[in-house]
Amino acid sequence: DYELCEEWEHLYPVPREDLINLHREHLLHLLEMGDMEKALQLLQRIEDPGVCLAISEQSLDQHPNLAASHFLADYLTAHFYASLTTARRNEIQALYIGSKVLLTLPEVSRVNYFHLSSRPLLMLEQLLMNMKVDWVAVAVQTLQQLLAGQEIGITVEDIDSLLSKYAEKALNFPFTLKEKRS
């Protein structure tokens, strides 16, 4: 049906908003099906960069699944970096990094942290609070690689500070140990 609508679009004038809605729904459908190649081809067929940007941003704002969010954040950063405001750019890059960190977690646990995908530092803190130390190690390594040379409001120093804070809490005993005497 989407392809038929796309053919009609070439034959008859379609209002810009309807065109954006059609392509957004088609893109989301392809991403939900896991067909990233066709999704990329769809975006490449759209001649108007403004329409393509609107479709990509609106699709991302619909909060699709993890793989789709990662794809859209990567696409927007790669193709429309200069067109985005600084705040929106940081938001999209944070989502990209957060989704990359989520992909390092075991698949069955990703759903528990998906709501934090746009806030990687908070995700890291949640992992620390849940005592997922092995996952934290992989997440920190991934974050350090991704943050090299990027400015998204998160720095390696922020990660180190968070880790230091929780390491200090782990060593803080709220009571004193008393020796038992006979």
PDB file of N, CA and C in Angstrom, residues 93-134:
ATOM      1  N   GLN A  93      22.335  12.805  19.647  1.00  0.00           N
ATOM      2  CA  GLN A  93      23.597  12.102  19.905  1.00  0.00           C
ATOM      3  C   GLN A  93      23.528  11.315  21.213  1.00  0.00           C
ATOM      4  N   ALA A  94      22.859  11.877  22.219  1.00  0.00           N
ATOM      5  CA  ALA A  94      22.695  11.152  23.483  1.00  0.00           C
ATOM      6  C   ALA A  94      21.867   9.887  23.257  1.00  0.00           C
ATOM      7  N   LEU A  95      20.838   9.991  22.424  1.00  0.00           N
ATOM      8  CA  LEU A  95      20.019   8.824  22.102  1.00  0.00           C
ATOM      9  C   LEU A  95      20.836   7.780  21.340  1.00  0.00           C
ATOM     10  N   TYR A  96      21.665   8.244  20.420  1.00  0.00           N
ATOM     11  CA  TYR A  96      22.521   7.326  19.664  1.00  0.00           C
ATOM     12  C   TYR A  96      23.464   6.582  20.609  1.00  0.00           C
ATOM     13  N   ILE A  97      24.104   7.323  21.494  1.00  0.00           N
ATOM     14  CA  ILE A  97      25.051   6.723  22.435  1.00  0.00           C
ATOM     15  C   ILE A  97      24.321   5.803  23.419  1.00  0.00           C
ATOM     16  N   GLY A  98      23.176   6.266  23.918  1.00  0.00           N
ATOM     17  CA  GLY A  98      22.392   5.443  24.839  1.00  0.00           C
ATOM     18  C   GLY A  98      21.919   4.147  24.196  1.00  0.00           C
ATOM     19  N   SER A  99      21.501   4.233  22.937  1.00  0.00           N
ATOM     20  CA  SER A  99      21.053   3.015  22.249  1.00  0.00           C
ATOM     21  C   SER A  99      22.231   2.079  21.991  1.00  0.00           C
ATOM     22  N   LYS A 100      23.400   2.649  21.742  1.00  0.00           N
ATOM     23  CA  LYS A 100      24.598   1.826  21.539  1.00  0.00           C
ATOM     24  C   LYS A 100      24.950   1.093  22.847  1.00  0.00           C
ATOM     25  N   VAL A 101      24.831   1.786  23.973  1.00  0.00           N
ATOM     26  CA  VAL A 101      25.085   1.162  25.274  1.00  0.00           C
ATOM     27  C   VAL A 101      24.048   0.073  25.537  1.00  0.00           C
ATOM     28  N   LEU A 102      22.798   0.352  25.226  1.00  0.00           N
ATOM     29  CA  LEU A 102      21.745  -0.652  25.415  1.00  0.00           C
ATOM     30  C   LEU A 102      22.028  -1.916  24.611  1.00  0.00           C
ATOM     31  N   LEU A 103      22.577  -1.752  23.430  1.00  0.00           N
ATOM     32  CA  LEU A 103      22.874  -2.904  22.593  1.00  0.00           C
ATOM     33  C   LEU A 103      23.983  -3.781  23.174  1.00  0.00           C
ATOM     34  N   THR A 104      24.754  -3.248  24.134  1.00  0.00           N
ATOM     35  CA  THR A 104      25.790  -4.058  24.780  1.00  0.00           C
ATOM     36  C   THR A 104      25.215  -4.912  25.909  1.00  0.00           C
ATOM     37  N   LEU A 105      24.012  -4.594  26.359  1.00  0.00           N
ATOM     38  CA  LEU A 105      23.382  -5.354  27.445  1.00  0.00           C
ATOM     39  C   LEU A 105      22.779  -6.648  26.901  1.00  0.00           C
ATOM     40  N   PRO A 106      22.583  -7.630  27.757  1.00  0.00           N
ATOM     41  CA  PRO A 106      21.899  -8.855  27.318  1.00  0.00           C
ATOM     42  C   PRO A 106      20.504  -8.510  26.790  1.00  0.00           C
ATOM     43  N   GLU A 107      20.111  -9.154  25.718  1.00  0.00           N
ATOM     44  CA  GLU A 107      18.869  -8.816  25.026  1.00  0.00           C
ATOM     45  C   GLU A 107      17.641  -8.839  25.930  1.00  0.00           C
ATOM     46  N   VAL A 108      17.554  -9.800  26.832  1.00  0.00           N
ATOM     47  CA  VAL A 108      16.372  -9.904  27.694  1.00  0.00           C
ATOM     48  C   VAL A 108      16.275  -8.744  28.687  1.00  0.00           C
ATOM     49  N   SER A 109      17.387  -8.078  28.970  1.00  0.00           N
ATOM     50  CA  SER A 109      17.390  -6.987  29.946  1.00  0.00           C
ATOM     51  C   SER A 109      17.231  -5.608  29.318  1.00  0.00           C
ATOM     52  N   ARG A 110      17.329  -5.523  28.030  1.00  0.00           N
ATOM     53  CA  ARG A 110      17.268  -4.213  27.359  1.00  0.00           C
ATOM     54  C   ARG A 110      15.953  -3.490  27.606  1.00  0.00           C
ATOM     55  N   VAL A 111      14.873  -4.246  27.660  1.00  0.00           N
ATOM     56  CA  VAL A 111      13.561  -3.633  27.848  1.00  0.00           C
ATOM     57  C   VAL A 111      13.484  -2.877  29.180  1.00  0.00           C
ATOM     58  N   ASN A 112      14.225  -3.342  30.184  1.00  0.00           N
ATOM     59  CA  ASN A 112      14.206  -2.697  31.505  1.00  0.00           C
ATOM     60  C   ASN A 112      14.897  -1.339  31.506  1.00  0.00           C
ATOM     61  N   TYR A 113      15.756  -1.095  30.534  1.00  0.00           N
ATOM     62  CA  TYR A 113      16.531   0.138  30.496  1.00  0.00           C
ATOM     63  C   TYR A 113      16.222   0.996  29.261  1.00  0.00           C
ATOM     64  N   PHE A 114      15.302   0.535  28.412  1.00  0.00           N
ATOM     65  CA  PHE A 114      14.999   1.248  27.167  1.00  0.00           C
ATOM     66  C   PHE A 114      14.532   2.676  27.421  1.00  0.00           C
ATOM     67  N   HIS A 115      13.753   2.873  28.480  1.00  0.00           N
ATOM     68  CA  HIS A 115      13.241   4.213  28.776  1.00  0.00           C
ATOM     69  C   HIS A 115      14.361   5.200  29.099  1.00  0.00           C
ATOM     70  N   LEU A 116      15.557   4.702  29.355  1.00  0.00           N
ATOM     71  CA  LEU A 116      16.707   5.559  29.655  1.00  0.00           C
ATOM     72  C   LEU A 116      17.644   5.718  28.452  1.00  0.00           C
ATOM     73  N   SER A 117      17.213   5.271  27.289  1.00  0.00           N
ATOM     74  CA  SER A 117      18.111   5.274  26.127  1.00  0.00           C
ATOM     75  C   SER A 117      18.575   6.672  25.727  1.00  0.00           C
ATOM     76  N   SER A 118      17.808   7.701  26.035  1.00  0.00           N
ATOM     77  CA  SER A 118      18.250   9.054  25.683  1.00  0.00           C
ATOM     78  C   SER A 118      19.051   9.707  26.816  1.00  0.00           C
ATOM     79  N   ARG A 119      19.280   8.949  27.898  1.00  0.00           N
ATOM     80  CA  ARG A 119      20.035   9.479  29.039  1.00  0.00           C
ATOM     81  C   ARG A 119      21.066   8.439  29.484  1.00  0.00           C
ATOM     82  N   PRO A 120      22.150   8.316  28.719  1.00  0.00           N
ATOM     83  CA  PRO A 120      23.123   7.251  28.988  1.00  0.00           C
ATOM     84  C   PRO A 120      23.757   7.311  30.372  1.00  0.00           C
ATOM     85  N   LEU A 121      23.972   8.497  30.903  1.00  0.00           N
ATOM     86  CA  LEU A 121      24.573   8.602  32.234  1.00  0.00           C
ATOM     87  C   LEU A 121      23.616   8.075  33.301  1.00  0.00           C
ATOM     88  N   LEU A 122      22.349   8.381  33.153  1.00  0.00           N
ATOM     89  CA  LEU A 122      21.338   7.873  34.088  1.00  0.00           C
ATOM     90  C   LEU A 122      21.199   6.349  33.950  1.00  0.00           C
ATOM     91  N   MET A 123      21.335   5.852  32.723  1.00  0.00           N
ATOM     92  CA  MET A 123      21.300   4.408  32.503  1.00  0.00           C
ATOM     93  C   MET A 123      22.462   3.736  33.232  1.00  0.00           C
ATOM     94  N   LEU A 124      23.627   4.345  33.141  1.00  0.00           N
ATOM     95  CA  LEU A 124      24.806   3.815  33.822  1.00  0.00           C
ATOM     96  C   LEU A 124      24.583   3.806  35.337  1.00  0.00           C
ATOM     97  N   GLU A 125      23.997   4.874  35.849  1.00  0.00           N
ATOM     98  CA  GLU A 125      23.714   4.951  37.277  1.00  0.00           C
ATOM     99  C   GLU A 125      22.715   3.872  37.698  1.00  0.00           C
ATOM    100  N   GLN A 126      21.701   3.648  36.872  1.00  0.00           N
ATOM    101  CA  GLN A 126      20.707   2.614  37.173  1.00  0.00           C
ATOM    102  C   GLN A 126      21.361   1.228  37.197  1.00  0.00           C
ATOM    103  N   LEU A 127      22.264   0.989  36.268  1.00  0.00           N
ATOM    104  CA  LEU A 127      22.990  -0.290  36.255  1.00  0.00           C
ATOM    105  C   LEU A 127      23.825  -0.458  37.524  1.00  0.00           C
ATOM    106  N   LEU A 128      24.445   0.630  37.962  1.00  0.00           N
ATOM    107  CA  LEU A 128      25.233   0.581  39.196  1.00  0.00           C
ATOM    108  C   LEU A 128      24.339   0.289  40.398  1.00  0.00           C
ATOM    109  N   MET A 129      23.186   0.952  40.456  1.00  0.00           N
ATOM    110  CA  MET A 129      22.274   0.731  41.585  1.00  0.00           C
ATOM    111  C   MET A 129      21.717  -0.687  41.594  1.00  0.00           C
ATOM    112  N   ASN A 130      21.595  -1.287  40.401  1.00  0.00           N
ATOM    113  CA  ASN A 130      21.092  -2.660  40.310  1.00  0.00           C
ATOM    114  C   ASN A 130      22.199  -3.699  40.431  1.00  0.00           C
ATOM    115  N   MET A 131      23.402  -3.213  40.761  1.00  0.00           N
ATOM    116  CA  MET A 131      24.549  -4.092  40.992  1.00  0.00           C
ATOM    117  C   MET A 131      24.919  -4.930  39.770  1.00  0.00           C
ATOM    118  N   LYS A 132      24.757  -4.379  38.593  1.00  0.00           N
ATOM    119  CA  LYS A 132      25.120  -5.064  37.348  1.00  0.00           C
ATOM    120  C   LYS A 132      26.534  -4.624  36.960  1.00  0.00           C
ATOM    121  N   VAL A 133      27.498  -5.015  37.768  1.00  0.00           N
ATOM    122  CA  VAL A 133      28.876  -4.550  37.628  1.00  0.00           C
ATOM    123  C   VAL A 133      29.506  -4.993  36.307  1.00  0.00           C
ATOM    124  N   ASP A 134      29.247  -6.210  35.890  1.00  0.00           N
ATOM    125  CA  ASP A 134      29.802  -6.686  34.617  1.00  0.00           C
ATOM    126  C   ASP A 134      29.251  -5.867  33.453  1.00  0.00           C
TER     127      ASP A 134
END
